[in-house]
Tab-separated table of N, CA and C in Angstrom:
chain	number	residue	atom	x	y	z
A	335	UNK	N	-59.433	61.253	-121.315
A	335	UNK	CA	-59.047	60.661	-120.049
A	335	UNK	C	-59.976	59.503	-119.703
A	336	UNK	N	-61.312	59.723	-119.795
A	336	UNK	CA	-62.269	58.659	-119.485
A	336	UNK	C	-62.148	57.504	-120.474
A	337	UNK	N	-61.882	57.814	-121.733
A	337	UNK	CA	-61.722	56.762	-122.742
A	337	UNK	C	-60.507	55.897	-122.414
A	338	UNK	N	-59.436	56.533	-121.944
A	338	UNK	CA	-58.229	55.791	-121.571
A	338	UNK	C	-58.514	54.864	-120.396
A	339	UNK	N	-59.256	55.369	-119.410
A	339	UNK	CA	-59.601	54.543	-118.239
A	339	UNK	C	-60.504	53.378	-118.647
A	340	UNK	N	-61.438	53.660	-119.530
A	340	UNK	CA	-62.345	52.614	-119.999
A	340	UNK	C	-61.563	51.532	-120.751
A	341	UNK	N	-60.648	51.954	-121.604
A	341	UNK	CA	-59.826	51.013	-122.361
A	341	UNK	C	-58.940	50.201	-121.422
A	342	UNK	N	-58.313	50.866	-120.460
A	342	UNK	CA	-57.459	50.173	-119.492
A	342	UNK	C	-58.271	49.198	-118.646
A	343	UNK	N	-59.437	49.619	-118.211
A	343	UNK	CA	-60.307	48.744	-117.430
A	343	UNK	C	-60.742	47.525	-118.219
A	344	UNK	N	-61.079	47.725	-119.476
A	344	UNK	CA	-61.486	46.609	-120.340
A	344	UNK	C	-60.339	45.638	-120.548
A	345	UNK	N	-59.143	46.176	-120.749
A	345	UNK	CA	-57.968	45.335	-120.933
A	345	UNK	C	-57.674	44.518	-119.677
A	346	UNK	N	-57.717	45.149	-118.521
A	346	UNK	CA	-57.474	44.431	-117.258
A	346	UNK	C	-58.533	43.354	-117.023
A	347	UNK	N	-59.782	43.654	-117.344
A	347	UNK	CA	-60.859	42.674	-117.192
A	347	UNK	C	-60.621	41.465	-118.101
A	348	UNK	N	-60.219	41.729	-119.335
A	348	UNK	CA	-59.962	40.650	-120.291
A	348	UNK	C	-58.802	39.781	-119.818
A	349	UNK	N	-57.729	40.412	-119.323
A	349	UNK	CA	-56.583	39.644	-118.811
A	349	UNK	C	-56.967	38.811	-117.595
A	350	UNK	N	-57.737	39.373	-116.692
A	350	UNK	CA	-58.169	38.641	-115.500
A	350	UNK	C	-59.078	37.484	-115.892
A	351	UNK	N	-59.946	37.688	-116.853
A	351	UNK	CA	-60.833	36.610	-117.313
A	351	UNK	C	-60.040	35.486	-117.940
A	352	UNK	N	-59.038	35.827	-118.736
A	352	UNK	CA	-58.207	34.808	-119.386
A	352	UNK	C	-57.417	34.030	-118.348
A	353	UNK	N	-56.851	34.717	-117.357
A	353	UNK	CA	-56.097	34.042	-116.304
A	353	UNK	C	-56.995	33.138	-115.490
A	354	UNK	N	-58.194	33.594	-115.194
A	354	UNK	CA	-59.146	32.786	-114.436
A	354	UNK	C	-59.542	31.542	-115.210
A	355	UNK	N	-59.768	31.664	-116.498
A	355	UNK	CA	-60.149	30.514	-117.322
A	355	UNK	C	-59.010	29.509	-117.394
A	356	UNK	N	-57.759	29.995	-117.446
A	356	UNK	CA	-56.611	29.090	-117.536
A	356	UNK	C	-56.453	28.285	-116.260
A	357	UNK	N	-56.651	28.904	-115.105
A	357	UNK	CA	-56.468	28.179	-113.855
A	357	UNK	C	-57.691	27.336	-113.506
A	358	UNK	N	-58.834	27.604	-114.119
A	358	UNK	CA	-60.038	26.847	-113.798
A	358	UNK	C	-60.019	25.461	-114.429
A	359	UNK	N	-59.260	25.278	-115.480
A	359	UNK	CA	-59.223	23.999	-116.173
A	359	UNK	C	-58.436	22.989	-115.334
A	360	UNK	N	-59.002	21.818	-115.168
A	360	UNK	CA	-58.338	20.758	-114.415
A	360	UNK	C	-58.599	19.433	-115.116
A	361	UNK	N	-57.702	18.470	-114.949
A	361	UNK	CA	-57.951	17.160	-115.547
A	361	UNK	C	-59.164	16.501	-114.899
A	362	UNK	N	-59.746	15.549	-115.609
A	362	UNK	CA	-60.947	14.858	-115.121
A	362	UNK	C	-60.641	13.385	-114.865
A	363	UNK	N	-61.123	12.895	-113.717
A	363	UNK	CA	-61.012	11.481	-113.396
A	363	UNK	C	-62.235	10.774	-113.966
A	364	UNK	N	-61.981	9.743	-114.768
A	364	UNK	CA	-63.065	8.959	-115.361
A	364	UNK	C	-62.883	7.483	-114.990
A	365	UNK	N	-63.976	6.777	-114.932
A	365	UNK	CA	-63.993	5.331	-114.673
A	365	UNK	C	-63.185	4.915	-113.441
A	366	UNK	N	-63.323	5.633	-112.314
A	366	UNK	CA	-62.568	5.239	-111.126
A	366	UNK	C	-63.150	3.981	-110.486
A	367	UNK	N	-62.281	3.139	-109.936
A	367	UNK	CA	-62.733	1.987	-109.169
A	367	UNK	C	-61.585	1.436	-108.344
A	368	UNK	N	-61.934	0.756	-107.266
A	368	UNK	CA	-60.972	0.073	-106.398
A	368	UNK	C	-61.343	-1.400	-106.409
A	369	UNK	N	-60.333	-2.257	-106.605
A	369	UNK	CA	-60.582	-3.697	-106.590
A	369	UNK	C	-60.851	-4.148	-105.156
A	370	UNK	N	-61.947	-4.855	-104.957
A	370	UNK	CA	-62.294	-5.354	-103.621
A	370	UNK	C	-61.255	-6.380	-103.170
A	371	UNK	N	-61.106	-6.513	-101.879
A	371	UNK	CA	-60.136	-7.447	-101.294
A	371	UNK	C	-60.791	-8.136	-100.106
A	372	UNK	N	-60.216	-9.244	-99.665
A	372	UNK	CA	-60.782	-9.933	-98.503
A	372	UNK	C	-60.753	-9.037	-97.262
A	373	UNK	N	-61.667	-9.265	-96.315
A	373	UNK	CA	-61.639	-8.485	-95.065
A	373	UNK	C	-60.266	-8.582	-94.406
A	374	UNK	N	-59.802	-7.463	-93.894
A	374	UNK	CA	-58.499	-7.426	-93.226
A	374	UNK	C	-57.324	-7.197	-94.153
A	375	UNK	N	-57.559	-7.069	-95.447
A	375	UNK	CA	-56.465	-6.822	-96.399
A	375	UNK	C	-55.768	-5.514	-96.044
A	376	UNK	N	-54.462	-5.498	-96.165
A	376	UNK	CA	-53.663	-4.321	-95.809
A	376	UNK	C	-53.479	-3.349	-96.976
A	377	UNK	N	-53.864	-3.781	-98.183
A	377	UNK	CA	-53.749	-2.887	-99.337
A	377	UNK	C	-54.782	-3.254	-100.398
A	378	UNK	N	-55.167	-2.234	-101.152
A	378	UNK	CA	-56.074	-2.410	-102.283
A	378	UNK	C	-55.464	-1.648	-103.455
A	379	UNK	N	-55.960	-1.924	-104.650
A	379	UNK	CA	-55.458	-1.232	-105.837
A	379	UNK	C	-56.581	-0.408	-106.446
A	380	UNK	N	-56.228	0.784	-106.927
A	380	UNK	CA	-57.201	1.672	-107.551
A	380	UNK	C	-56.836	1.958	-108.992
A	381	UNK	N	-57.875	2.132	-109.809
A	381	UNK	CA	-57.687	2.333	-111.239
A	381	UNK	C	-58.573	3.481	-111.716
A	382	UNK	N	-58.189	4.105	-112.823
A	382	UNK	CA	-58.931	5.235	-113.373
A	382	UNK	C	-58.358	5.619	-114.720
A	383	UNK	N	-59.043	6.505	-115.384
A	383	UNK	CA	-58.511	7.190	-116.560
A	383	UNK	C	-58.479	8.670	-116.185
A	384	UNK	N	-57.330	9.306	-116.371
A	384	UNK	CA	-57.190	10.731	-116.071
A	384	UNK	C	-57.006	11.469	-117.391
A	385	UNK	N	-57.973	12.311	-117.727
A	385	UNK	CA	-57.947	13.057	-118.996
A	385	UNK	C	-57.603	14.521	-118.751
A	386	UNK	N	-56.716	15.043	-119.592
A	386	UNK	CA	-56.352	16.452	-119.534
A	386	UNK	C	-56.972	17.170	-120.730
A	387	UNK	N	-58.116	17.788	-120.514
A	387	UNK	CA	-58.775	18.555	-121.560
A	387	UNK	C	-58.317	19.998	-121.599
A	388	UNK	N	-57.273	20.318	-120.859
A	388	UNK	CA	-56.774	21.694	-120.768
A	388	UNK	C	-55.819	22.014	-121.921
A	389	UNK	N	-55.487	23.291	-122.056
A	389	UNK	CA	-54.566	23.739	-123.102
A	389	UNK	C	-53.107	23.663	-122.675
A	390	UNK	N	-52.865	23.286	-121.433
A	390	UNK	CA	-51.498	23.195	-120.912
A	390	UNK	C	-51.275	21.808	-120.306
A	391	UNK	N	-50.019	21.372	-120.245
A	391	UNK	CA	-49.755	20.085	-119.599
A	391	UNK	C	-50.101	20.143	-118.115
A	392	UNK	N	-50.398	18.997	-117.555
A	392	UNK	CA	-50.712	18.874	-116.128
A	392	UNK	C	-49.795	17.787	-115.565
A	393	UNK	N	-49.266	18.022	-114.371
A	393	UNK	CA	-48.383	17.037	-113.746
A	393	UNK	C	-48.985	16.557	-112.436
A	394	UNK	N	-49.124	15.240	-112.306
A	394	UNK	CA	-49.597	14.612	-111.074
A	394	UNK	C	-48.367	14.267	-110.247
A	395	UNK	N	-48.357	14.695	-108.965
A	395	UNK	CA	-47.191	14.463	-108.117
A	395	UNK	C	-47.466	13.568	-106.911
A	396	UNK	N	-48.754	13.367	-106.571
A	396	UNK	CA	-49.055	12.587	-105.367
A	396	UNK	C	-50.518	12.173	-105.369
A	397	UNK	N	-50.884	11.363	-104.387
A	397	UNK	CA	-52.264	10.944	-104.181
A	397	UNK	C	-52.559	11.034	-102.693
A	398	UNK	N	-53.782	11.404	-102.356
A	398	UNK	CA	-54.236	11.508	-100.965
A	398	UNK	C	-55.564	10.780	-100.822
A	399	UNK	N	-55.858	10.338	-99.598
A	399	UNK	CA	-57.150	9.701	-99.362
A	399	UNK	C	-57.515	9.784	-97.892
A	400	UNK	N	-58.803	9.997	-97.633
A	400	UNK	CA	-59.309	9.957	-96.263
A	400	UNK	C	-59.533	8.518	-95.805
A	401	UNK	N	-59.446	7.559	-96.732
A	401	UNK	CA	-59.752	6.163	-96.413
A	401	UNK	C	-58.533	5.262	-96.312
A	402	UNK	N	-57.337	5.799	-96.615
A	402	UNK	CA	-56.118	4.996	-96.566
A	402	UNK	C	-55.007	5.785	-95.900
A	403	UNK	N	-54.236	5.101	-95.045
A	403	UNK	CA	-53.149	5.757	-94.337
A	403	UNK	C	-51.929	6.011	-95.196
A	404	UNK	N	-51.793	5.253	-96.298
A	404	UNK	CA	-50.604	5.397	-97.136
A	404	UNK	C	-50.941	5.136	-98.614
A	405	UNK	N	-51.584	6.082	-99.273
A	405	UNK	CA	-51.838	5.912	-100.709
A	405	UNK	C	-50.598	6.296	-101.517
A	406	UNK	N	-50.355	5.558	-102.594
A	406	UNK	CA	-49.195	5.817	-103.450
A	406	UNK	C	-49.573	5.577	-104.906
A	407	UNK	N	-48.769	6.122	-105.795
A	407	UNK	CA	-48.930	5.837	-107.223
A	407	UNK	C	-47.774	4.928	-107.624
A	408	UNK	N	-48.104	3.763	-108.155
A	408	UNK	CA	-47.101	2.774	-108.554
A	408	UNK	C	-47.225	2.438	-110.026
A	409	UNK	N	-46.157	1.841	-110.521
A	409	UNK	CA	-46.122	1.298	-111.872
A	409	UNK	C	-45.577	-0.117	-111.760
A	410	UNK	N	-46.215	-1.058	-112.441
A	410	UNK	CA	-45.709	-2.428	-112.474
A	410	UNK	C	-44.668	-2.514	-113.582
A	411	UNK	N	-43.483	-3.020	-113.232
A	411	UNK	CA	-42.401	-3.186	-114.200
A	411	UNK	C	-41.884	-4.614	-114.112
A	412	UNK	N	-41.296	-5.090	-115.185
A	412	UNK	CA	-40.695	-6.418	-115.165
A	412	UNK	C	-39.189	-6.264	-115.061
A	413	UNK	N	-38.610	-6.917	-114.040
A	413	UNK	CA	-37.164	-6.873	-113.823
A	413	UNK	C	-36.670	-8.305	-113.668
A	414	UNK	N	-35.849	-8.747	-114.594
A	414	UNK	CA	-35.311	-10.103	-114.527
A	414	UNK	C	-36.394	-11.171	-114.578
A	415	UNK	N	-37.445	-10.918	-115.324
A	415	UNK	CA	-38.519	-11.885	-115.458
A	415	UNK	C	-39.517	-11.884	-114.305
A	416	UNK	N	-39.368	-10.928	-113.377
A	416	UNK	CA	-40.257	-10.835	-112.226
A	416	UNK	C	-40.978	-9.484	-112.245
A	417	UNK	N	-42.301	-9.513	-112.071
A	417	UNK	CA	-43.066	-8.264	-111.995
A	417	UNK	C	-42.878	-7.628	-110.628
A	418	UNK	N	-42.573	-6.346	-110.622
A	418	UNK	CA	-42.380	-5.597	-109.376
A	418	UNK	C	-43.121	-4.268	-109.473
A	419	UNK	N	-43.495	-3.748	-108.315
A	419	UNK	CA	-44.121	-2.430	-108.259
A	419	UNK	C	-43.068	-1.406	-107.856
A	420	UNK	N	-43.069	-0.299	-108.560
A	420	UNK	CA	-42.139	0.790	-108.279
A	420	UNK	C	-42.914	2.100	-108.206
A	421	UNK	N	-42.471	3.042	-107.363
A	421	UNK	CA	-43.122	4.363	-107.354
A	421	UNK	C	-43.065	4.969	-108.751
A	422	UNK	N	-44.160	5.573	-109.164
A	422	UNK	CA	-44.262	6.102	-110.527
A	422	UNK	C	-43.578	7.447	-110.699
A	423	UNK	N	-43.389	8.200	-109.616
A	423	UNK	CA	-42.808	9.534	-109.744
A	423	UNK	C	-43.816	10.511	-110.323
A	424	UNK	N	-43.322	11.638	-110.816
A	424	UNK	CA	-44.200	12.650	-111.404
A	424	UNK	C	-44.733	12.147	-112.741
A	425	UNK	N	-46.011	12.415	-112.988
A	425	UNK	CA	-46.669	11.967	-114.210
A	425	UNK	C	-47.199	13.170	-114.968
A	426	UNK	N	-46.629	13.459	-116.130
A	426	UNK	CA	-47.088	14.602	-116.922
A	426	UNK	C	-48.066	14.131	-117.993
A	427	UNK	N	-49.161	14.875	-118.106
A	427	UNK	CA	-50.171	14.599	-119.123
A	427	UNK	C	-50.195	15.787	-120.084
A	428	UNK	N	-49.929	15.558	-121.351
A	428	UNK	CA	-49.939	16.673	-122.306
A	428	UNK	C	-51.365	17.175	-122.546
A	429	UNK	N	-51.510	18.368	-123.093
A	429	UNK	CA	-52.849	18.861	-123.421
A	429	UNK	C	-53.569	17.860	-124.326
A	430	UNK	N	-54.807	17.559	-123.975
A	430	UNK	CA	-55.590	16.611	-124.756
A	430	UNK	C	-55.223	15.158	-124.514
A	431	UNK	N	-54.262	14.897	-123.628
A	431	UNK	CA	-53.796	13.534	-123.374
A	431	UNK	C	-54.516	12.869	-122.216
A	432	UNK	N	-54.128	11.631	-121.951
A	432	UNK	CA	-54.721	10.878	-120.857
A	432	UNK	C	-53.697	9.933	-120.257
A	433	UNK	N	-53.935	9.557	-119.013
A	433	UNK	CA	-53.173	8.516	-118.327
A	433	UNK	C	-54.157	7.425	-117.951
A	434	UNK	N	-53.790	6.191	-118.207
A	434	UNK	CA	-54.636	5.055	-117.835
A	434	UNK	C	-53.979	4.320	-116.676
A	435	UNK	N	-54.690	4.268	-115.572
A	435	UNK	CA	-54.279	3.497	-114.406
A	435	UNK	C	-55.036	2.180	-114.523
A	436	UNK	N	-54.313	1.070	-114.785
A	436	UNK	CA	-54.990	-0.196	-115.033
A	436	UNK	C	-54.182	-1.363	-114.486
A	437	UNK	N	-54.836	-2.511	-114.266
A	437	UNK	CA	-54.122	-3.685	-113.752
A	437	UNK	C	-52.908	-4.018	-114.630
A	438	UNK	N	-51.780	-4.306	-113.975
A	438	UNK	CA	-50.562	-4.661	-114.689
A	438	UNK	C	-49.755	-3.472	-115.170
A	439	UNK	N	-50.172	-2.266	-114.851
A	439	UNK	CA	-49.452	-1.073	-115.296
A	439	UNK	C	-49.451	-0.020	-114.206
A	440	UNK	N	-49.697	1.200	-114.599
A	440	UNK	CA	-49.813	2.309	-113.660
A	440	UNK	C	-51.057	2.081	-112.809
A	441	UNK	N	-50.958	2.264	-111.490
A	441	UNK	CA	-52.118	2.052	-110.612
A	441	UNK	C	-51.913	2.775	-109.285
A	442	UNK	N	-53.010	2.925	-108.540
A	442	UNK	CA	-52.933	3.461	-107.182
A	442	UNK	C	-52.729	2.282	-106.245
A	443	UNK	N	-51.747	2.373	-105.379
A	443	UNK	CA	-51.547	1.373	-104.331
A	443	UNK	C	-52.084	2.009	-103.058
A	444	UNK	N	-53.193	1.493	-102.575
A	444	UNK	CA	-53.911	2.094	-101.451
A	444	UNK	C	-53.651	1.245	-100.210
A	445	UNK	N	-52.643	1.636	-99.444
A	445	UNK	CA	-52.166	0.874	-98.287
A	445	UNK	C	-52.827	1.371	-97.000
A	446	UNK	N	-52.909	0.470	-96.041
A	446	UNK	CA	-53.414	0.765	-94.698
A	446	UNK	C	-54.835	1.336	-94.702
A	447	UNK	N	-55.822	0.553	-95.088
A	447	UNK	CA	-57.210	1.046	-95.052
A	447	UNK	C	-57.574	1.536	-93.647
A	448	UNK	N	-58.226	2.677	-93.564
A	448	UNK	CA	-58.610	3.259	-92.275
A	448	UNK	C	-60.009	2.813	-91.847
A	449	UNK	N	-60.702	2.104	-92.729
A	449	UNK	CA	-62.008	1.542	-92.420
A	449	UNK	C	-62.217	0.355	-93.349
A	450	UNK	N	-63.068	-0.581	-92.964
A	450	UNK	CA	-63.334	-1.711	-93.861
A	450	UNK	C	-64.018	-1.213	-95.137
A	451	UNK	N	-63.561	-1.710	-96.272
A	451	UNK	CA	-64.154	-1.352	-97.563
A	451	UNK	C	-64.567	-2.634	-98.273
A	452	UNK	N	-65.854	-2.820	-98.405
A	452	UNK	CA	-66.395	-4.006	-99.061
A	452	UNK	C	-66.971	-3.615	-100.416
A	453	UNK	N	-67.246	-4.605	-101.239
A	453	UNK	CA	-67.844	-4.349	-102.538
A	453	UNK	C	-69.116	-3.517	-102.351
A	454	UNK	N	-69.242	-2.474	-103.162
A	454	UNK	CA	-70.385	-1.565	-103.060
A	454	UNK	C	-70.074	-0.301	-102.273
A	455	UNK	N	-68.998	-0.310	-101.460
A	455	UNK	CA	-68.583	0.897	-100.745
A	455	UNK	C	-67.889	1.857	-101.712
A	456	UNK	N	-67.551	3.034	-101.212
A	456	UNK	CA	-66.871	4.050	-102.019
A	456	UNK	C	-65.654	4.557	-101.252
A	457	UNK	N	-64.507	4.615	-101.937
A	457	UNK	CA	-63.283	5.176	-101.359
A	457	UNK	C	-63.100	6.588	-101.904
A	458	UNK	N	-62.661	7.490	-101.043
A	458	UNK	CA	-62.443	8.887	-101.425
A	458	UNK	C	-60.958	9.106	-101.708
A	459	UNK	N	-60.664	9.576	-102.920
A	459	UNK	CA	-59.275	9.720	-103.363
A	459	UNK	C	-59.099	11.061	-104.069
A	460	UNK	N	-57.931	11.694	-103.828
A	460	UNK	CA	-57.584	12.941	-104.526
A	460	UNK	C	-56.196	12.798	-105.139
A	461	UNK	N	-56.079	13.210	-106.384
A	461	UNK	CA	-54.772	13.311	-107.024
A	461	UNK	C	-54.260	14.727	-106.812
A	462	UNK	N	-52.979	14.847	-106.466
A	462	UNK	CA	-52.362	16.142	-106.195
A	462	UNK	C	-51.563	16.565	-107.427
A	463	UNK	N	-51.836	17.773	-107.908
A	463	UNK	CA	-51.139	18.304	-109.073
A	463	UNK	C	-49.939	19.135	-108.639
A	464	UNK	N	-48.988	19.306	-109.545
A	464	UNK	CA	-47.755	20.046	-109.241
A	464	UNK	C	-48.032	21.476	-108.804
A	465	UNK	N	-49.128	22.074	-109.277
A	465	UNK	CA	-49.443	23.459	-108.909
A	465	UNK	C	-50.217	23.555	-107.593
A	466	UNK	N	-50.398	22.419	-106.898
A	466	UNK	CA	-51.068	22.412	-105.599
A	466	UNK	C	-52.550	22.097	-105.645
A	467	UNK	N	-53.137	22.137	-106.836
A	467	UNK	CA	-54.554	21.794	-106.933
A	467	UNK	C	-54.746	20.299	-106.710
A	468	UNK	N	-55.982	19.923	-106.357
A	468	UNK	CA	-56.318	18.528	-106.135
A	468	UNK	C	-57.544	18.167	-106.964
A	469	UNK	N	-57.525	16.942	-107.499
A	469	UNK	CA	-58.636	16.454	-108.304
A	469	UNK	C	-59.248	15.283	-107.538
A	470	UNK	N	-60.519	15.427	-107.143
A	470	UNK	CA	-61.186	14.466	-106.264
A	470	UNK	C	-62.122	13.558	-107.048
A	471	UNK	N	-62.233	12.318	-106.572
A	471	UNK	CA	-63.250	11.407	-107.112
A	471	UNK	C	-63.591	10.370	-106.052
A	472	UNK	N	-64.794	9.845	-106.157
A	472	UNK	CA	-65.206	8.710	-105.339
A	472	UNK	C	-64.997	7.457	-106.178
A	473	UNK	N	-64.306	6.474	-105.600
A	473	UNK	CA	-63.945	5.249	-106.296
A	473	UNK	C	-64.810	4.108	-105.766
A	474	UNK	N	-65.762	3.606	-106.551
A	474	UNK	CA	-66.570	2.464	-106.104
A	474	UNK	C	-65.678	1.232	-105.930
A	475	UNK	N	-65.947	0.458	-104.885
A	475	UNK	CA	-65.223	-0.787	-104.655
A	475	UNK	C	-65.955	-1.877	-105.433
A	476	UNK	N	-65.212	-2.575	-106.324
A	476	UNK	CA	-65.808	-3.568	-107.221
A	476	UNK	C	-64.895	-4.791	-107.318
A	477	UNK	N	-65.451	-5.888	-107.769
A	477	UNK	CA	-64.645	-7.091	-108.009
A	477	UNK	C	-63.861	-6.999	-109.312
A	478	UNK	N	-64.455	-6.345	-110.314
A	478	UNK	CA	-63.836	-6.270	-111.634
A	478	UNK	C	-64.050	-4.889	-112.234
A	479	UNK	N	-63.288	-4.608	-113.274
A	479	UNK	CA	-63.389	-3.312	-113.936
A	479	UNK	C	-64.790	-3.051	-114.447
A	480	UNK	N	-65.226	-1.800	-114.418
A	480	UNK	CA	-66.570	-1.476	-114.934
A	480	UNK	C	-66.627	-1.668	-116.449
């Protein structure tokens, strides 16, 4: 009887540990930055590399910020010879994959700054995942890519 309980307890512990390890893995934001803009600018652009070192795909569904009233994820596309920004929609990153947010492509459109942000300041941004988790980073405001 005690051996059965010990075996069952060990099995439950192993399952709980495995589940905890699976949910603990989150993508990592690397090389974050926001392009500086003139004082009074109504929007800024943010860039980063998002790496998924997890064993499962991760889906980004939104962006949040304490420093912008309307942050969005956009993609630059060419339509009829004209570059336009369009909402990017859900972004899935496969295990071991990455997403590059860079000028002329996928990027954060950070609208309605809630405070002045000058070169050297830091913007606070969170990416929202499909499972409800959030990935936070501080984005230095710079003139050019690091």
